[in-house]
């Protein structure tokens, strides 16, 4: 195809113009609450203009200059076609945000076109060069798609929790923060959850249960993992294999018998019951992760310790554990995450609001009598600690996730 | 001669037969260290697993968990004013169960001080101040009044008692422990169309949810395989859906896609994409026609599947990224020299390298998605055509209060699962293990 380059340039420009306009328009709507209907067709045309400028200007050398020219051309095209209303809003409404959105649109399209169409000509292109452009466009779209897909629900969660009932019902699109009312009314859902709905207790209970689960799990799984990885005994390989099988047993199969037995033993509506079940479900995972790590440690160090008169216990405490601190950290974090996020057993076992975990407490908010912003505030309270820990120790947690976790 | 012979024999080094004392000690230590783990898993995982089979052949409901008992209410009749006045202690007894007898019922009470019994009811005896009545076996719905007549002394009048310490003991059949079995639960499960539709929904959910999460994860891993500024940030962000508690993200989706006040529907309607709001989690199917053939699109199920893919793509993304970064770059350089295009490099170099991890991930995620209960339960509660087997277990056992039927569905879940697990073991021995 003699003009394949032209076709690619036009398509790339149109895609970026349209996508960027939709993203900027929707963002503008969500931030200001004004209903901005993005002019997708006009934006696509502007994108094509920008792409042509970038490709033609590529010969001129300076990339920054061609991007500036492209932005200027786009501005003219967009304004001319949409009669100076690129978001279907009169310019005097939310002018500042509209200007920012417009700038973001011009900048992002120019940048995306420049990045994707580097080295493109309007003439014929080889298959290799064409595919390079396809992949750049796909990756670019992927970044936009994934970022929005992941960030949007969390953004909605946080913003909804800061709104009031009337404004939520009045305009569900308005996710702006009204700072003029002051700080205190902004967080009224949170204040109410902690004062009226007992969320302080839930937070404490969740923290206690999760930390205790981590400690119990380590207490059981460290010796177990050490035995499986270092000591020779009959049935060892079978055991290390069947550990994985055990943690594929679905919780829903266990819940009915445990419910029945714990009811009769009086353990059901108690934290002790949870602290029996949680470690039992996490020990296999922890054992599996730890034994993999222990196996990687040099056995000679431990043998040296044994020769120098340490007991097995001494070897584990003084040699193996200090060497495996990173693994212990990832296992602990991973188990903490499982216990903190656990829902099924907390939901089935706990009836007494004094010992609700956060998961159970948030479920209790899901009724028609409790306003939605309270539910979202509860979700934020449940999410923030675990996300904070995750971001703080991301390295360890990612290690933990890849080391043993296929569970979830 | 013989001595020399023996020496010669001894000098030939032979490997010890069986296990030596050192090794035996090591094995003992290993079992000692593994025993606690072993016990807790036996008690909390294996035990319930077997108990589930037991319950599934039992006619047991939620109410049966409270064992039937004889309730007693004790009161004083007659108002004694002076020494020698008559008074009656009355015990009202009732069997709490509507359909079960209670055996060996014995009432025990401590008589108040200063009470001299006159007439002792039949089957009762008084020893010191202890009053016991052997009531034998009482039938269901049984009610009885026991009257103990007597006179009072000064000590009785002096005290202002509230005496309610009568105790009744008795044995009753516990449905959970007796030897009465039934296949009723399984008939109920397999009878009717509901089960097959539930099974079908389970498989759709599992296959498409797993596949979606894998495809998204593969795509995300491609994005982050090159190094650029902000890569660490994006990697952290991409893991958010998986790390956050399921209740938080599930309720956020419900709020986001709400037909009346949800942001997503408001966007769609206000921007003119759809005419009226879509009830993503409440509408069973959308009808449309393709070339004149009427078709149905299972809306709620698809939304739930989308949630599943969204929440679990981070996991496959992490694994695939880790695998991709260990691929030798020489191969790409060689392919580049030979003129392979980027797509060809992906198809013929990257993908074959990833097949191992992809298939292992698929099998494991398949099992885990099949086991999943929380997500669907929180999103739709199993309504609008999204009821999977796991949700069905909950519905039968707790919403309909029929533990036996729930356990029967759980047995089905377990059987399907064992099939998958053996498949997994079969494949994981060939593919790279995790």
JSON list of N, CA, C and O in Angstrom, two decimals, chain B residues 349-392:
[
{"chain": "B", "resi": 349, "resn": "UNK", "atom": "N", "xyz": [7.72, -15.84, 20.18]},
{"chain": "B", "resi": 349, "resn": "UNK", "atom": "CA", "xyz": [8.71, -15.94, 21.26]},
{"chain": "B", "resi": 349, "resn": "UNK", "atom": "C", "xyz": [8.06, -15.77, 22.63]},
{"chain": "B", "resi": 349, "resn": "UNK", "atom": "O", "xyz": [8.15, -16.63, 23.49]},
{"chain": "B", "resi": 350, "resn": "UNK", "atom": "N", "xyz": [7.36, -14.65, 22.82]},
{"chain": "B", "resi": 350, "resn": "UNK", "atom": "CA", "xyz": [6.83, -14.36, 24.16]},
{"chain": "B", "resi": 350, "resn": "UNK", "atom": "C", "xyz": [5.77, -15.38, 24.57]},
{"chain": "B", "resi": 350, "resn": "UNK", "atom": "O", "xyz": [5.87, -15.99, 25.63]},
{"chain": "B", "resi": 351, "resn": "UNK", "atom": "N", "xyz": [4.76, -15.55, 23.73]},
{"chain": "B", "resi": 351, "resn": "UNK", "atom": "CA", "xyz": [3.65, -16.42, 24.13]},
{"chain": "B", "resi": 351, "resn": "UNK", "atom": "C", "xyz": [4.07, -17.85, 24.43]},
{"chain": "B", "resi": 351, "resn": "UNK", "atom": "O", "xyz": [3.70, -18.39, 25.46]},
{"chain": "B", "resi": 352, "resn": "UNK", "atom": "N", "xyz": [4.88, -18.48, 23.56]},
{"chain": "B", "resi": 352, "resn": "UNK", "atom": "CA", "xyz": [5.29, -19.85, 23.89]},
{"chain": "B", "resi": 352, "resn": "UNK", "atom": "C", "xyz": [6.02, -19.92, 25.23]},
{"chain": "B", "resi": 352, "resn": "UNK", "atom": "O", "xyz": [5.89, -20.91, 25.95]},
{"chain": "B", "resi": 353, "resn": "UNK", "atom": "N", "xyz": [6.77, -18.86, 25.56]},
{"chain": "B", "resi": 353, "resn": "UNK", "atom": "CA", "xyz": [7.46, -18.86, 26.85]},
{"chain": "B", "resi": 353, "resn": "UNK", "atom": "C", "xyz": [6.46, -18.75, 28.01]},
{"chain": "B", "resi": 353, "resn": "UNK", "atom": "O", "xyz": [6.74, -19.16, 29.12]},
{"chain": "B", "resi": 354, "resn": "UNK", "atom": "N", "xyz": [5.32, -18.13, 27.72]},
{"chain": "B", "resi": 354, "resn": "UNK", "atom": "CA", "xyz": [4.37, -17.87, 28.80]},
{"chain": "B", "resi": 354, "resn": "UNK", "atom": "C", "xyz": [3.32, -18.98, 28.92]},
{"chain": "B", "resi": 354, "resn": "UNK", "atom": "O", "xyz": [2.53, -18.97, 29.86]},
{"chain": "B", "resi": 355, "resn": "UNK", "atom": "N", "xyz": [3.30, -19.91, 27.96]},
{"chain": "B", "resi": 355, "resn": "UNK", "atom": "CA", "xyz": [2.25, -20.92, 27.98]},
{"chain": "B", "resi": 355, "resn": "UNK", "atom": "C", "xyz": [2.23, -21.67, 29.31]},
{"chain": "B", "resi": 355, "resn": "UNK", "atom": "O", "xyz": [1.17, -21.90, 29.89]},
{"chain": "B", "resi": 356, "resn": "UNK", "atom": "N", "xyz": [3.42, -22.00, 29.81]},
{"chain": "B", "resi": 356, "resn": "UNK", "atom": "CA", "xyz": [3.50, -22.76, 31.06]},
{"chain": "B", "resi": 356, "resn": "UNK", "atom": "C", "xyz": [2.81, -22.03, 32.20]},
{"chain": "B", "resi": 356, "resn": "UNK", "atom": "O", "xyz": [1.87, -22.53, 32.81]},
{"chain": "B", "resi": 357, "resn": "UNK", "atom": "N", "xyz": [3.24, -20.79, 32.43]},
{"chain": "B", "resi": 357, "resn": "UNK", "atom": "CA", "xyz": [2.69, -20.04, 33.55]},
{"chain": "B", "resi": 357, "resn": "UNK", "atom": "C", "xyz": [1.21, -19.75, 33.33]},
{"chain": "B", "resi": 357, "resn": "UNK", "atom": "O", "xyz": [0.40, -19.81, 34.26]},
{"chain": "B", "resi": 358, "resn": "UNK", "atom": "N", "xyz": [0.84, -19.52, 32.06]},
{"chain": "B", "resi": 358, "resn": "UNK", "atom": "CA", "xyz": [-0.57, -19.22, 31.77]},
{"chain": "B", "resi": 358, "resn": "UNK", "atom": "C", "xyz": [-1.44, -20.43, 32.09]},
{"chain": "B", "resi": 358, "resn": "UNK", "atom": "O", "xyz": [-2.52, -20.28, 32.68]},
{"chain": "B", "resi": 359, "resn": "UNK", "atom": "N", "xyz": [-0.98, -21.63, 31.73]},
{"chain": "B", "resi": 359, "resn": "UNK", "atom": "CA", "xyz": [-1.85, -22.78, 31.98]},
{"chain": "B", "resi": 359, "resn": "UNK", "atom": "C", "xyz": [-1.94, -23.10, 33.47]},
{"chain": "B", "resi": 359, "resn": "UNK", "atom": "O", "xyz": [-3.02, -23.42, 33.97]},
{"chain": "B", "resi": 360, "resn": "UNK", "atom": "N", "xyz": [-0.81, -22.97, 34.18]},
{"chain": "B", "resi": 360, "resn": "UNK", "atom": "CA", "xyz": [-0.87, -23.21, 35.62]},
{"chain": "B", "resi": 360, "resn": "UNK", "atom": "C", "xyz": [-1.78, -22.17, 36.29]},
{"chain": "B", "resi": 360, "resn": "UNK", "atom": "O", "xyz": [-2.64, -22.51, 37.11]},
{"chain": "B", "resi": 361, "resn": "UNK", "atom": "N", "xyz": [-1.61, -20.91, 35.89]},
{"chain": "B", "resi": 361, "resn": "UNK", "atom": "CA", "xyz": [-2.46, -19.85, 36.44]},
{"chain": "B", "resi": 361, "resn": "UNK", "atom": "C", "xyz": [-3.92, -20.13, 36.14]},
{"chain": "B", "resi": 361, "resn": "UNK", "atom": "O", "xyz": [-4.78, -19.94, 36.99]},
{"chain": "B", "resi": 362, "resn": "UNK", "atom": "N", "xyz": [-4.18, -20.57, 34.91]},
{"chain": "B", "resi": 362, "resn": "UNK", "atom": "CA", "xyz": [-5.56, -20.81, 34.54]},
{"chain": "B", "resi": 362, "resn": "UNK", "atom": "C", "xyz": [-6.18, -21.88, 35.44]},
{"chain": "B", "resi": 362, "resn": "UNK", "atom": "O", "xyz": [-7.27, -21.70, 35.98]},
{"chain": "B", "resi": 363, "resn": "UNK", "atom": "N", "xyz": [-5.45, -22.97, 35.62]},
{"chain": "B", "resi": 363, "resn": "UNK", "atom": "CA", "xyz": [-6.01, -24.05, 36.43]},
{"chain": "B", "resi": 363, "resn": "UNK", "atom": "C", "xyz": [-6.23, -23.61, 37.88]},
{"chain": "B", "resi": 363, "resn": "UNK", "atom": "O", "xyz": [-7.29, -23.85, 38.46]},
{"chain": "B", "resi": 364, "resn": "UNK", "atom": "N", "xyz": [-5.22, -22.94, 38.44]},
{"chain": "B", "resi": 364, "resn": "UNK", "atom": "CA", "xyz": [-5.36, -22.53, 39.84]},
{"chain": "B", "resi": 364, "resn": "UNK", "atom": "C", "xyz": [-6.46, -21.50, 40.01]},
{"chain": "B", "resi": 364, "resn": "UNK", "atom": "O", "xyz": [-7.30, -21.59, 40.90]},
{"chain": "B", "resi": 365, "resn": "UNK", "atom": "N", "xyz": [-6.48, -20.51, 39.12]},
{"chain": "B", "resi": 365, "resn": "UNK", "atom": "CA", "xyz": [-7.51, -19.49, 39.22]},
{"chain": "B", "resi": 365, "resn": "UNK", "atom": "C", "xyz": [-8.88, -20.10, 38.96]},
{"chain": "B", "resi": 365, "resn": "UNK", "atom": "O", "xyz": [-9.87, -19.66, 39.53]},
{"chain": "B", "resi": 366, "resn": "UNK", "atom": "N", "xyz": [-8.91, -21.09, 38.09]},
{"chain": "B", "resi": 366, "resn": "UNK", "atom": "CA", "xyz": [-10.17, -21.75, 37.79]},
{"chain": "B", "resi": 366, "resn": "UNK", "atom": "C", "xyz": [-10.75, -22.34, 39.08]},
{"chain": "B", "resi": 366, "resn": "UNK", "atom": "O", "xyz": [-11.91, -22.12, 39.42]},
{"chain": "B", "resi": 367, "resn": "UNK", "atom": "N", "xyz": [-9.89, -23.05, 39.80]},
{"chain": "B", "resi": 367, "resn": "UNK", "atom": "CA", "xyz": [-10.34, -23.65, 41.06]},
{"chain": "B", "resi": 367, "resn": "UNK", "atom": "C", "xyz": [-10.78, -22.57, 42.03]},
{"chain": "B", "resi": 367, "resn": "UNK", "atom": "O", "xyz": [-11.84, -22.65, 42.66]},
{"chain": "B", "resi": 368, "resn": "UNK", "atom": "N", "xyz": [-9.98, -21.50, 42.13]},
{"chain": "B", "resi": 368, "resn": "UNK", "atom": "CA", "xyz": [-10.32, -20.47, 43.11]},
{"chain": "B", "resi": 368, "resn": "UNK", "atom": "C", "xyz": [-11.55, -19.69, 42.75]},
{"chain": "B", "resi": 368, "resn": "UNK", "atom": "O", "xyz": [-12.32, -19.30, 43.62]},
{"chain": "B", "resi": 369, "resn": "UNK", "atom": "N", "xyz": [-11.74, -19.47, 41.45]},
{"chain": "B", "resi": 369, "resn": "UNK", "atom": "CA", "xyz": [-12.95, -18.76, 41.04]},
{"chain": "B", "resi": 369, "resn": "UNK", "atom": "C", "xyz": [-14.17, -19.63, 41.29]},
{"chain": "B", "resi": 369, "resn": "UNK", "atom": "O", "xyz": [-15.22, -19.15, 41.71]},
{"chain": "B", "resi": 370, "resn": "UNK", "atom": "N", "xyz": [-14.00, -20.91, 41.03]},
{"chain": "B", "resi": 370, "resn": "UNK", "atom": "CA", "xyz": [-15.12, -21.83, 41.27]},
{"chain": "B", "resi": 370, "resn": "UNK", "atom": "C", "xyz": [-15.50, -21.83, 42.75]},
{"chain": "B", "resi": 370, "resn": "UNK", "atom": "O", "xyz": [-16.67, -21.93, 43.10]},
{"chain": "B", "resi": 371, "resn": "UNK", "atom": "N", "xyz": [-14.52, -21.68, 43.62]},
{"chain": "B", "resi": 371, "resn": "UNK", "atom": "CA", "xyz": [-14.76, -21.67, 45.07]},
{"chain": "B", "resi": 371, "resn": "UNK", "atom": "C", "xyz": [-15.34, -20.35, 45.58]},
{"chain": "B", "resi": 371, "resn": "UNK", "atom": "O", "xyz": [-15.74, -20.26, 46.72]},
{"chain": "B", "resi": 372, "resn": "UNK", "atom": "N", "xyz": [-15.28, -19.33, 44.74]},
{"chain": "B", "resi": 372, "resn": "UNK", "atom": "CA", "xyz": [-15.58, -17.97, 45.20]},
{"chain": "B", "resi": 372, "resn": "UNK", "atom": "C", "xyz": [-17.02, -17.84, 45.65]},
{"chain": "B", "resi": 372, "resn": "UNK", "atom": "O", "xyz": [-17.94, -18.22, 44.95]},
{"chain": "B", "resi": 373, "resn": "UNK", "atom": "N", "xyz": [-17.19, -17.25, 46.81]},
{"chain": "B", "resi": 373, "resn": "UNK", "atom": "CA", "xyz": [-18.55, -17.01, 47.31]},
{"chain": "B", "resi": 373, "resn": "UNK", "atom": "C", "xyz": [-18.80, -15.52, 47.53]},
{"chain": "B", "resi": 373, "resn": "UNK", "atom": "O", "xyz": [-19.81, -14.98, 47.08]},
{"chain": "B", "resi": 374, "resn": "UNK", "atom": "N", "xyz": [-17.87, -14.87, 48.20]},
{"chain": "B", "resi": 374, "resn": "UNK", "atom": "CA", "xyz": [-18.04, -13.50, 48.66]},
{"chain": "B", "resi": 374, "resn": "UNK", "atom": "C", "xyz": [-18.51, -12.55, 47.55]},
{"chain": "B", "resi": 374, "resn": "UNK", "atom": "O", "xyz": [-19.45, -11.80, 47.73]},
{"chain": "B", "resi": 375, "resn": "UNK", "atom": "N", "xyz": [-17.83, -12.61, 46.41]},
{"chain": "B", "resi": 375, "resn": "UNK", "atom": "CA", "xyz": [-18.03, -11.59, 45.39]},
{"chain": "B", "resi": 375, "resn": "UNK", "atom": "C", "xyz": [-19.47, -11.56, 44.91]},
{"chain": "B", "resi": 375, "resn": "UNK", "atom": "O", "xyz": [-20.13, -10.51, 44.94]},
{"chain": "B", "resi": 376, "resn": "UNK", "atom": "N", "xyz": [-19.98, -12.71, 44.47]},
{"chain": "B", "resi": 376, "resn": "UNK", "atom": "CA", "xyz": [-21.33, -12.74, 43.94]},
{"chain": "B", "resi": 376, "resn": "UNK", "atom": "C", "xyz": [-22.34, -12.47, 45.05]},
{"chain": "B", "resi": 376, "resn": "UNK", "atom": "O", "xyz": [-23.31, -11.73, 44.85]},
{"chain": "B", "resi": 377, "resn": "UNK", "atom": "N", "xyz": [-22.07, -13.02, 46.22]},
{"chain": "B", "resi": 377, "resn": "UNK", "atom": "CA", "xyz": [-23.01, -12.82, 47.32]},
{"chain": "B", "resi": 377, "resn": "UNK", "atom": "C", "xyz": [-23.16, -11.34, 47.63]},
{"chain": "B", "resi": 377, "resn": "UNK", "atom": "O", "xyz": [-24.28, -10.86, 47.86]},
{"chain": "B", "resi": 378, "resn": "UNK", "atom": "N", "xyz": [-22.06, -10.61, 47.62]},
{"chain": "B", "resi": 378, "resn": "UNK", "atom": "CA", "xyz": [-22.13, -9.18, 47.95]},
{"chain": "B", "resi": 378, "resn": "UNK", "atom": "C", "xyz": [-22.68, -8.36, 46.80]},
{"chain": "B", "resi": 378, "resn": "UNK", "atom": "O", "xyz": [-23.36, -7.35, 47.01]},
{"chain": "B", "resi": 379, "resn": "UNK", "atom": "N", "xyz": [-22.40, -8.77, 45.56]},
{"chain": "B", "resi": 379, "resn": "UNK", "atom": "CA", "xyz": [-22.83, -7.96, 44.42]},
{"chain": "B", "resi": 379, "resn": "UNK", "atom": "C", "xyz": [-24.32, -8.12, 44.15]},
{"chain": "B", "resi": 379, "resn": "UNK", "atom": "O", "xyz": [-25.04, -7.14, 43.99]},
{"chain": "B", "resi": 380, "resn": "UNK", "atom": "N", "xyz": [-24.78, -9.35, 44.03]},
{"chain": "B", "resi": 380, "resn": "UNK", "atom": "CA", "xyz": [-26.17, -9.57, 43.63]},
{"chain": "B", "resi": 380, "resn": "UNK", "atom": "C", "xyz": [-26.94, -10.43, 44.61]},
{"chain": "B", "resi": 380, "resn": "UNK", "atom": "O", "xyz": [-28.15, -10.57, 44.48]},
{"chain": "B", "resi": 381, "resn": "UNK", "atom": "N", "xyz": [-26.27, -11.07, 45.54]},
{"chain": "B", "resi": 381, "resn": "UNK", "atom": "CA", "xyz": [-26.93, -12.00, 46.44]},
{"chain": "B", "resi": 381, "resn": "UNK", "atom": "C", "xyz": [-27.40, -13.25, 45.71]},
{"chain": "B", "resi": 381, "resn": "UNK", "atom": "O", "xyz": [-28.22, -13.99, 46.23]},
{"chain": "B", "resi": 382, "resn": "UNK", "atom": "N", "xyz": [-26.86, -13.48, 44.51]},
{"chain": "B", "resi": 382, "resn": "UNK", "atom": "CA", "xyz": [-27.24, -14.66, 43.76]},
{"chain": "B", "resi": 382, "resn": "UNK", "atom": "C", "xyz": [-28.52, -14.47, 42.96]},
{"chain": "B", "resi": 382, "resn": "UNK", "atom": "O", "xyz": [-29.04, -15.42, 42.39]},
{"chain": "B", "resi": 383, "resn": "UNK", "atom": "N", "xyz": [-29.02, -13.25, 42.91]},
{"chain": "B", "resi": 383, "resn": "UNK", "atom": "CA", "xyz": [-30.25, -13.00, 42.14]},
{"chain": "B", "resi": 383, "resn": "UNK", "atom": "C", "xyz": [-29.94, -12.70, 40.68]},
{"chain": "B", "resi": 383, "resn": "UNK", "atom": "O", "xyz": [-28.78, -12.59, 40.31]},
{"chain": "B", "resi": 384, "resn": "UNK", "atom": "N", "xyz": [-30.98, -12.53, 39.92]},
{"chain": "B", "resi": 384, "resn": "UNK", "atom": "CA", "xyz": [-30.87, -12.12, 38.51]},
{"chain": "B", "resi": 384, "resn": "UNK", "atom": "C", "xyz": [-29.97, -13.05, 37.71]},
{"chain": "B", "resi": 384, "resn": "UNK", "atom": "O", "xyz": [-29.17, -12.61, 36.90]},
{"chain": "B", "resi": 385, "resn": "UNK", "atom": "N", "xyz": [-30.11, -14.34, 37.95]},
{"chain": "B", "resi": 385, "resn": "UNK", "atom": "CA", "xyz": [-29.37, -15.30, 37.14]},
{"chain": "B", "resi": 385, "resn": "UNK", "atom": "C", "xyz": [-27.89, -15.35, 37.42]},
{"chain": "B", "resi": 385, "resn": "UNK", "atom": "O", "xyz": [-27.10, -15.66, 36.55]},
{"chain": "B", "resi": 386, "resn": "UNK", "atom": "N", "xyz": [-27.48, -15.04, 38.66]},
{"chain": "B", "resi": 386, "resn": "UNK", "atom": "CA", "xyz": [-26.06, -15.12, 38.98]},
{"chain": "B", "resi": 386, "resn": "UNK", "atom": "C", "xyz": [-25.79, -16.13, 40.09]},
{"chain": "B", "resi": 386, "resn": "UNK", "atom": "O", "xyz": [-24.74, -16.09, 40.70]},
{"chain": "B", "resi": 387, "resn": "UNK", "atom": "N", "xyz": [-26.75, -17.00, 40.35]},
{"chain": "B", "resi": 387, "resn": "UNK", "atom": "CA", "xyz": [-26.53, -17.92, 41.47]},
{"chain": "B", "resi": 387, "resn": "UNK", "atom": "C", "xyz": [-25.57, -19.04, 41.07]},
{"chain": "B", "resi": 387, "resn": "UNK", "atom": "O", "xyz": [-25.87, -19.85, 40.21]},
{"chain": "B", "resi": 388, "resn": "UNK", "atom": "N", "xyz": [-24.44, -19.07, 41.72]},
{"chain": "B", "resi": 388, "resn": "UNK", "atom": "CA", "xyz": [-23.48, -20.16, 41.47]},
{"chain": "B", "resi": 388, "resn": "UNK", "atom": "C", "xyz": [-23.66, -21.21, 42.55]},
{"chain": "B", "resi": 388, "resn": "UNK", "atom": "O", "xyz": [-24.41, -21.02, 43.50]},
{"chain": "B", "resi": 389, "resn": "UNK", "atom": "N", "xyz": [-22.93, -22.31, 42.42]},
{"chain": "B", "resi": 389, "resn": "UNK", "atom": "CA", "xyz": [-23.06, -23.39, 43.39]},
{"chain": "B", "resi": 389, "resn": "UNK", "atom": "C", "xyz": [-22.74, -22.91, 44.80]},
{"chain": "B", "resi": 389, "resn": "UNK", "atom": "O", "xyz": [-23.43, -23.26, 45.76]},
{"chain": "B", "resi": 390, "resn": "UNK", "atom": "N", "xyz": [-21.69, -22.10, 44.93]},
{"chain": "B", "resi": 390, "resn": "UNK", "atom": "CA", "xyz": [-21.28, -21.69, 46.28]},
{"chain": "B", "resi": 390, "resn": "UNK", "atom": "C", "xyz": [-22.36, -20.81, 46.92]},
{"chain": "B", "resi": 390, "resn": "UNK", "atom": "O", "xyz": [-22.64, -20.94, 48.11]},
{"chain": "B", "resi": 391, "resn": "UNK", "atom": "N", "xyz": [-22.97, -19.93, 46.12]},
{"chain": "B", "resi": 391, "resn": "UNK", "atom": "CA", "xyz": [-24.04, -19.11, 46.67]},
{"chain": "B", "resi": 391, "resn": "UNK", "atom": "C", "xyz": [-25.24, -19.98, 47.01]},
{"chain": "B", "resi": 391, "resn": "UNK", "atom": "O", "xyz": [-25.94, -19.75, 48.00]},
{"chain": "B", "resi": 392, "resn": "UNK", "atom": "N", "xyz": [-25.43, -21.03, 46.20]},
{"chain": "B", "resi": 392, "resn": "UNK", "atom": "CA", "xyz": [-26.53, -21.95, 46.44]},
{"chain": "B", "resi": 392, "resn": "UNK", "atom": "C", "xyz": [-26.36, -22.66, 47.79]},
{"chain": "B", "resi": 392, "resn": "UNK", "atom": "O", "xyz": [-27.35, -22.91, 48.49]}
]
